mmCIF file with all atom_site columns, C-alpha atoms in Angstrom:
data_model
loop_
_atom_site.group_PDB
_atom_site.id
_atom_site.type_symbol
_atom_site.label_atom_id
_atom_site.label_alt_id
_atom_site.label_comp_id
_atom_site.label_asym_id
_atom_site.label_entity_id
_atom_site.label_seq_id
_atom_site.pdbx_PDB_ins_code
_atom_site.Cartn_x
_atom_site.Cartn_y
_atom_site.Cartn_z
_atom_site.occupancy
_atom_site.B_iso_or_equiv
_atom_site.pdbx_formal_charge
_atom_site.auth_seq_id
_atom_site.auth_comp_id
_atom_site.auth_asym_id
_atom_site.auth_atom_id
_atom_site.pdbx_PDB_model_num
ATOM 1   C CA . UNK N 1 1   ? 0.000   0.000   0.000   1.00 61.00 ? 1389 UNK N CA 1
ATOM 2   C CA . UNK N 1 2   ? 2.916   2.374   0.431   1.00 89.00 ? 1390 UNK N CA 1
ATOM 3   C CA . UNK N 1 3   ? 3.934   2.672   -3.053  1.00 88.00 ? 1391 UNK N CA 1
ATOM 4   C CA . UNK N 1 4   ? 0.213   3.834   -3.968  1.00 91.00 ? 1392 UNK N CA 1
ATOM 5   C CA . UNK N 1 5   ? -0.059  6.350   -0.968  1.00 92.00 ? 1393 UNK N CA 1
ATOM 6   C CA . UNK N 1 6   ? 3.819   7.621   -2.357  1.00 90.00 ? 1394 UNK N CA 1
ATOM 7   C CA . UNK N 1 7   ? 2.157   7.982   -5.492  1.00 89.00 ? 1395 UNK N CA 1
ATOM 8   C CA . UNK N 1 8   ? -0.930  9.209   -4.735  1.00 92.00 ? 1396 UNK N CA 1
ATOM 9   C CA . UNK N 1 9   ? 0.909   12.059  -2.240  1.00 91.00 ? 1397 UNK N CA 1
ATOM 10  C CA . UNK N 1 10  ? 3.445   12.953  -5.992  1.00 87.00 ? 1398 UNK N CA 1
ATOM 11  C CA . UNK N 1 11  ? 0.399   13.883  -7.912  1.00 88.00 ? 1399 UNK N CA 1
ATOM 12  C CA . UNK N 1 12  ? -1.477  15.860  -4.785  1.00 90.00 ? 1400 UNK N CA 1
ATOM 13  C CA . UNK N 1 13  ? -4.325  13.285  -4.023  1.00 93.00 ? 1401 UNK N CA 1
ATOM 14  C CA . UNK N 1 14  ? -5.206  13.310  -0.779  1.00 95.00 ? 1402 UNK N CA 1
ATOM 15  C CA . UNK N 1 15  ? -5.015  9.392   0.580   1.00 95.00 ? 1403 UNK N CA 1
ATOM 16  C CA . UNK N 1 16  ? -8.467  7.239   0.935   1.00 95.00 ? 1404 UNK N CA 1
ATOM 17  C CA . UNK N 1 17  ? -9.522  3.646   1.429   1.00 94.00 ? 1405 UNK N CA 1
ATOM 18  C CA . UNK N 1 18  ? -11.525 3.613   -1.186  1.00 95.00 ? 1406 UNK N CA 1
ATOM 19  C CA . UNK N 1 19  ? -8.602  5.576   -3.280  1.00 96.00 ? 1407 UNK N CA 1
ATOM 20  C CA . UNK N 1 20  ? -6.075  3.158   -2.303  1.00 95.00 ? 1408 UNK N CA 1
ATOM 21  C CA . UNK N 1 21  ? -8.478  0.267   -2.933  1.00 95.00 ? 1409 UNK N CA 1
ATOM 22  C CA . UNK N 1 22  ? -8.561  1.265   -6.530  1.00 96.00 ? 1410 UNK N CA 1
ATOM 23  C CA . UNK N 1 23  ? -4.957  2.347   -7.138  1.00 95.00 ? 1411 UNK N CA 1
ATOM 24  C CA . UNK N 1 24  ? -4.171  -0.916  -6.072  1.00 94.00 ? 1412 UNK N CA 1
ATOM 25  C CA . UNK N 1 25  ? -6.359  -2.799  -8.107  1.00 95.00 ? 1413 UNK N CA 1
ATOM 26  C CA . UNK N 1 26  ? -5.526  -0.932  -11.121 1.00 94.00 ? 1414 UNK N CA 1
ATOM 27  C CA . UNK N 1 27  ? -1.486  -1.787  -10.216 1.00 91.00 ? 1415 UNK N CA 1
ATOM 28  C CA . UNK N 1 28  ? -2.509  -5.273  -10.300 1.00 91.00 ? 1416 UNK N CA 1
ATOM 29  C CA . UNK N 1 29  ? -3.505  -5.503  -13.406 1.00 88.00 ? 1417 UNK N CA 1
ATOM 30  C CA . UNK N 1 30  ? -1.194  -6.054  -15.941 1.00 78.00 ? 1418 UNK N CA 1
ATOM 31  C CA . UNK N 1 31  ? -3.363  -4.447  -18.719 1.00 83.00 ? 1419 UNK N CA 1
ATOM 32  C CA . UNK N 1 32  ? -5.217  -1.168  -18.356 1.00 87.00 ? 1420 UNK N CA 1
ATOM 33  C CA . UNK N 1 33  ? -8.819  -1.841  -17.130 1.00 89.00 ? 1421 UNK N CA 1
ATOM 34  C CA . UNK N 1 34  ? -12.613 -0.567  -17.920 1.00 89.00 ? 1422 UNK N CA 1
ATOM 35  C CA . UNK N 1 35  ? -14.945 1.003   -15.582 1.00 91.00 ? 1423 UNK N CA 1
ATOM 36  C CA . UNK N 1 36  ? -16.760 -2.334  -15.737 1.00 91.00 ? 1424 UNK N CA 1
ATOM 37  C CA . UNK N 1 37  ? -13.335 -4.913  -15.400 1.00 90.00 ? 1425 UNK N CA 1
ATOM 38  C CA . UNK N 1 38  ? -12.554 -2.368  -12.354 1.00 94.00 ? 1426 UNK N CA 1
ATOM 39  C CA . UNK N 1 39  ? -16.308 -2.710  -10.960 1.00 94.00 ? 1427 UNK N CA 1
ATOM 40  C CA . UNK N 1 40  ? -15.844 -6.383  -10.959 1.00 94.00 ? 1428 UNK N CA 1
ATOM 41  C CA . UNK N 1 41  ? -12.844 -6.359  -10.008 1.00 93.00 ? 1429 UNK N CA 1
ATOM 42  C CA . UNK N 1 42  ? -13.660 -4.405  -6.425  1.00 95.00 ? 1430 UNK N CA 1
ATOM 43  C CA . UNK N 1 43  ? -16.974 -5.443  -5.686  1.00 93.00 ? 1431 UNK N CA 1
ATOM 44  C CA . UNK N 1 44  ? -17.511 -3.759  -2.441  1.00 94.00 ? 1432 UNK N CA 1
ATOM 45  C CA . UNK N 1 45  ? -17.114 -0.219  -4.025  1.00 94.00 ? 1433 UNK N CA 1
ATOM 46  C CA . UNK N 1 46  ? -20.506 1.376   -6.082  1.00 93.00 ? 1434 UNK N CA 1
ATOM 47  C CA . UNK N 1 47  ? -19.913 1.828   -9.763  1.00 94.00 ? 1435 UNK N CA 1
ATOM 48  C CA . UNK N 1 48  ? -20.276 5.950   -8.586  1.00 95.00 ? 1436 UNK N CA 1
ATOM 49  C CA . UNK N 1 49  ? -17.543 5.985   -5.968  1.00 95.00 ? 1437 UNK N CA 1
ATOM 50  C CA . UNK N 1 50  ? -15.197 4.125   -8.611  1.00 96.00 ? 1438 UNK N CA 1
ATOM 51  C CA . UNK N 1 51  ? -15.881 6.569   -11.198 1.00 95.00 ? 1439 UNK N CA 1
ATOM 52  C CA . UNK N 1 52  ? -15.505 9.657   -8.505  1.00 96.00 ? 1440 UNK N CA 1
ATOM 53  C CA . UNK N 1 53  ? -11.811 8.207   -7.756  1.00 96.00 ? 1441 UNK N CA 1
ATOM 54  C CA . UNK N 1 54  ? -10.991 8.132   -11.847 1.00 95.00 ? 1442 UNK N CA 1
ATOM 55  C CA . UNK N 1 55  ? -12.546 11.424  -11.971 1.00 93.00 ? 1443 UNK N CA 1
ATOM 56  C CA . UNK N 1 56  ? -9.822  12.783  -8.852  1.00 95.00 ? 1444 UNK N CA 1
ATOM 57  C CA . UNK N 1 57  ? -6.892  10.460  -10.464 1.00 92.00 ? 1445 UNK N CA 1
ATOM 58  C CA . UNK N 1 58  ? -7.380  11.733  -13.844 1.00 88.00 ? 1446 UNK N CA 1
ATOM 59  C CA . UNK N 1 59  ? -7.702  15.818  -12.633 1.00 88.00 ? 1447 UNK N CA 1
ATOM 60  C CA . UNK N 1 60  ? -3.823  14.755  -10.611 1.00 88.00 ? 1448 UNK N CA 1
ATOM 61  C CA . UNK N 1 61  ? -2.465  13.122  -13.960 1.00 84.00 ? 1449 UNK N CA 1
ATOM 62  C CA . UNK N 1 62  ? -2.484  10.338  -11.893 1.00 87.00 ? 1450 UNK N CA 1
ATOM 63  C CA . UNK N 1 63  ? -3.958  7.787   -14.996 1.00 86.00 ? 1451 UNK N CA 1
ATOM 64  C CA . UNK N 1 64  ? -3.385  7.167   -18.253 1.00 82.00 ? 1452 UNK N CA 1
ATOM 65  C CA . UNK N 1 65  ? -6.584  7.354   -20.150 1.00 83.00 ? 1453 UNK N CA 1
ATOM 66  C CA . UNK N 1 66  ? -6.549  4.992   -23.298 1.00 81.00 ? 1454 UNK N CA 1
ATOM 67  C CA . UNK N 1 67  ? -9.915  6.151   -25.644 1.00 78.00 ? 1455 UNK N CA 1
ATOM 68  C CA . UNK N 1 68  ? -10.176 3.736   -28.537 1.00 67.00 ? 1456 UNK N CA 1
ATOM 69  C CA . UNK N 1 69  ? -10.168 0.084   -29.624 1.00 60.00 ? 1457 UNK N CA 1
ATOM 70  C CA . UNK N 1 70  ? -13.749 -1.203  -28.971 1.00 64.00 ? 1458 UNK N CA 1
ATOM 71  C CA . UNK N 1 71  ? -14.717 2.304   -28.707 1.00 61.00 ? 1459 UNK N CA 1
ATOM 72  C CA . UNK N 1 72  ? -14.955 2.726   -24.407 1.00 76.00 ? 1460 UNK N CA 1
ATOM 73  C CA . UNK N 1 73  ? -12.482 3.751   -22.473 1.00 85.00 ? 1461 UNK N CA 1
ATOM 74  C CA . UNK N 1 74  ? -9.719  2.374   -20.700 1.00 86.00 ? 1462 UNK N CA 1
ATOM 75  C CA . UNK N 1 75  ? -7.492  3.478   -17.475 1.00 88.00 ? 1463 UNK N CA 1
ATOM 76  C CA . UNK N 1 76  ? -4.100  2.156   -16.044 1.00 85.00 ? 1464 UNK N CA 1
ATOM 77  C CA . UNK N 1 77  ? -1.783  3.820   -13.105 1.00 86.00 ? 1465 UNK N CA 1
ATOM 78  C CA . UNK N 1 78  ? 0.580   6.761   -14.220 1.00 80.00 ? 1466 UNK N CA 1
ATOM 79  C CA . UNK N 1 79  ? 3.654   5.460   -12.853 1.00 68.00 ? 1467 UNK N CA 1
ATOM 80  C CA . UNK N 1 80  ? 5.456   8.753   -12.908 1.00 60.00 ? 1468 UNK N CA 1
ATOM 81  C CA . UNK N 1 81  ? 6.127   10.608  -10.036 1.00 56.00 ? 1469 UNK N CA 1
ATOM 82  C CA . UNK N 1 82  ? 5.484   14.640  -10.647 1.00 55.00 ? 1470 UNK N CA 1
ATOM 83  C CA . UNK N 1 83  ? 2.051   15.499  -11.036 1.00 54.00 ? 1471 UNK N CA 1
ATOM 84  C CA . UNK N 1 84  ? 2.603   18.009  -14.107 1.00 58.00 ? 1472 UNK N CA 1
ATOM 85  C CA . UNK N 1 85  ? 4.899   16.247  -16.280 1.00 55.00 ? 1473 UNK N CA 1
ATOM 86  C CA . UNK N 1 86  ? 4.349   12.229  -17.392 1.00 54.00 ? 1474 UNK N CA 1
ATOM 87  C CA . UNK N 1 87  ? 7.695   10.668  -17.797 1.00 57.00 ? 1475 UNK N CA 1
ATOM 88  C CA . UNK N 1 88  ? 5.233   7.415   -18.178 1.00 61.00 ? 1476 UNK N CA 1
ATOM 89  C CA . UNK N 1 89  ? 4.378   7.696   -21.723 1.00 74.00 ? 1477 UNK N CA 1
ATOM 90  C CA . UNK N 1 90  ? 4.252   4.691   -23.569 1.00 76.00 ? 1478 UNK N CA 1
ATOM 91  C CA . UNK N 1 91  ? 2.691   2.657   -26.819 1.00 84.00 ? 1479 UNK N CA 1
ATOM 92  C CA . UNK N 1 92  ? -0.935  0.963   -26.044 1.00 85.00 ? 1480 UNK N CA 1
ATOM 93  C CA . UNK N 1 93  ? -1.732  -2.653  -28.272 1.00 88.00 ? 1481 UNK N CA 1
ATOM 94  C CA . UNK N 1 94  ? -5.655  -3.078  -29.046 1.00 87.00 ? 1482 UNK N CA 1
ATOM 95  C CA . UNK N 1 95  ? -6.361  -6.890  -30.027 1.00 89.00 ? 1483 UNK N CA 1
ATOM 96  C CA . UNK N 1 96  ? -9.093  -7.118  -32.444 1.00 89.00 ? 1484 UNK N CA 1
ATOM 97  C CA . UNK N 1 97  ? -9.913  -10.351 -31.697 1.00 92.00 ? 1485 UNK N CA 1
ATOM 98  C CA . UNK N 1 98  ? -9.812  -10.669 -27.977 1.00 88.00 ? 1486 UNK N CA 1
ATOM 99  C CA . UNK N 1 99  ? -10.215 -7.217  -27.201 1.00 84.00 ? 1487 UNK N CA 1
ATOM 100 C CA . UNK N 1 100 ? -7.993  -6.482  -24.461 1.00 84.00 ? 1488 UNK N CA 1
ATOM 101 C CA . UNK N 1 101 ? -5.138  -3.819  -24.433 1.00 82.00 ? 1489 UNK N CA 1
ATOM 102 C CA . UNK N 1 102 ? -1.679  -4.182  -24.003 1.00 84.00 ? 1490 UNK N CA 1
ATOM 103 C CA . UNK N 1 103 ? 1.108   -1.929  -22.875 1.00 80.00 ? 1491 UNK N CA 1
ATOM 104 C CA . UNK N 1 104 ? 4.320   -1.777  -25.116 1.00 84.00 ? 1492 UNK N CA 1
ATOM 105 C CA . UNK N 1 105 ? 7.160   -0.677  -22.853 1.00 78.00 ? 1493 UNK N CA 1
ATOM 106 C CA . UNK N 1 106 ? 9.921   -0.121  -24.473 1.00 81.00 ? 1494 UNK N CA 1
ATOM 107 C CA . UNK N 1 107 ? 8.649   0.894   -27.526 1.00 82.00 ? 1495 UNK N CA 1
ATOM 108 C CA . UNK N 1 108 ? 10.003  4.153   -29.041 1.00 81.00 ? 1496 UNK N CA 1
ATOM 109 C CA . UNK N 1 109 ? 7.473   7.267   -29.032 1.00 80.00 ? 1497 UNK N CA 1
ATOM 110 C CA . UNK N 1 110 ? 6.946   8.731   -32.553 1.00 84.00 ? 1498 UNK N CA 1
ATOM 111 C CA . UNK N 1 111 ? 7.792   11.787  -32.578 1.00 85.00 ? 1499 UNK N CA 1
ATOM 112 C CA . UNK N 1 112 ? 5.025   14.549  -33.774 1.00 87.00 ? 1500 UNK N CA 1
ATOM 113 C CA . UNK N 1 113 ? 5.741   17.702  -35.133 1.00 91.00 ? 1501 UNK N CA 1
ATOM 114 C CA . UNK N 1 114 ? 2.815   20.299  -34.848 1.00 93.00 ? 1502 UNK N CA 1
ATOM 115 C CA . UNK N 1 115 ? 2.197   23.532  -36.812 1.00 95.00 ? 1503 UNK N CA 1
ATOM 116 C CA . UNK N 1 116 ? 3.646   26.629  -35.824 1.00 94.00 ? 1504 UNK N CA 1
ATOM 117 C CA . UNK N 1 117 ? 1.280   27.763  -32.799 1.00 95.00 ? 1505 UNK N CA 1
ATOM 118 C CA . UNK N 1 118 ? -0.420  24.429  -31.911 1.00 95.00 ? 1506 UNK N CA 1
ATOM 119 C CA . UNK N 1 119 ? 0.270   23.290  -28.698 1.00 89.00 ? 1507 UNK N CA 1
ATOM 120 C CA . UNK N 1 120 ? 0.630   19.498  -27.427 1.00 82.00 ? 1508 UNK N CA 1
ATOM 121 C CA . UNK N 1 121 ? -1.330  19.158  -24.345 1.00 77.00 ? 1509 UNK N CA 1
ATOM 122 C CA . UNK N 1 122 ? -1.453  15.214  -24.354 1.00 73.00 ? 1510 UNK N CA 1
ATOM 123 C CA . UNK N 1 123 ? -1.022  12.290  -27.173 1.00 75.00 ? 1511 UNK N CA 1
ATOM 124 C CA . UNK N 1 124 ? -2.590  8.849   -27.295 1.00 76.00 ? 1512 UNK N CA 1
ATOM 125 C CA . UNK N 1 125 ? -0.508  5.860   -29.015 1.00 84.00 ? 1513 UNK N CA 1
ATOM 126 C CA . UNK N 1 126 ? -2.858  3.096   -29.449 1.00 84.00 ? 1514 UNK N CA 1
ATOM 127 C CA . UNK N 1 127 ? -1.870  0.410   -32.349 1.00 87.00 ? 1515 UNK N CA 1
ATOM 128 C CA . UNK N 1 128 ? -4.725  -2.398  -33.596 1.00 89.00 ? 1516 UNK N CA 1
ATOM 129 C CA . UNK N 1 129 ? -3.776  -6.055  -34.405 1.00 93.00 ? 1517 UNK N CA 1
ATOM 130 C CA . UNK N 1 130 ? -3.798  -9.318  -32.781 1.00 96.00 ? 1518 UNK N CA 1
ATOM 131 C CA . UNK N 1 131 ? -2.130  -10.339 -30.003 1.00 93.00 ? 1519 UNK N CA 1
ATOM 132 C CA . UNK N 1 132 ? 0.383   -13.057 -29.650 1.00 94.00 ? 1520 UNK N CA 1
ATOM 133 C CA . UNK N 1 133 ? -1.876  -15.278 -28.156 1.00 94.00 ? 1521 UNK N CA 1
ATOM 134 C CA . UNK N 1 134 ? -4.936  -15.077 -30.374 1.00 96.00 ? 1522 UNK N CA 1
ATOM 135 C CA . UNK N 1 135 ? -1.925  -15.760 -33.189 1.00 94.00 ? 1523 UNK N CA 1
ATOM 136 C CA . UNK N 1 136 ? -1.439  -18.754 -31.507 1.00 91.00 ? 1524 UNK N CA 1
#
């Protein structure tokens, strides 16, 4: 529980039960989750009081928010510690075929160049395919 409350008290969110209950079921993971895989996954917490705690996390830059694949939206733990700048950016892998989404660590970042007086606030990688084992 201590790494969550360290990285809860890096992005400015105040420490809950209910706030740790979450971060830690989202760290367990190893994919980013829905609303409805974290709902299941934490049944003694309302669908509302999950949705409150994404609301907070996602004000601190405290998820990553992954819109796309089967069109809903996805969240998994920031893992960067300073609440303005995300030093956590990384590829996301949507499987077609099983539907889940994959982090790709490792992965170099393409590089965008905007127009002159555009400003990057926040970019989404998200690649479709299938997964290694739906290949199988």
């Amino acid at each position: 529980m201590q790494r969550y409350e360290k990285l809860m008290e890096a992005h400015g969110v105040k420490s809950t039960a209910n706030r740790l209950l979450i971060a830690r079921a989202m760290g367990a993971a190893s994919r980013p989750l829905t609303m409805k895989e974290l709902e299941d996954a934490i049944v003694t917490l309302d669908k509302s009081s999950i949705f409150r705690t994404l609301t907070v996390f996602r004000e601190h830059n405290m998820v990553h928010v992954i819109e796309g694949g089967e069109g809903g939206v996805r969240y998994e733990l920031c893992q960067s510690h300073h609440p303005d700048i995300d030093d956590d950016e990384h590829i996301h892998f949507y499987c077609e075929r099983c539907h889940r989404t994959f982090c790709l660590y490792g992965q170099q970042l393409p590089n965008v160049v905007l127009p002159p007086h555009f400003t990057l606030t926040s970019a989404s990688f998200l690649v479709h395919g299938i997964c290694e084992e739906c290949n199988s």
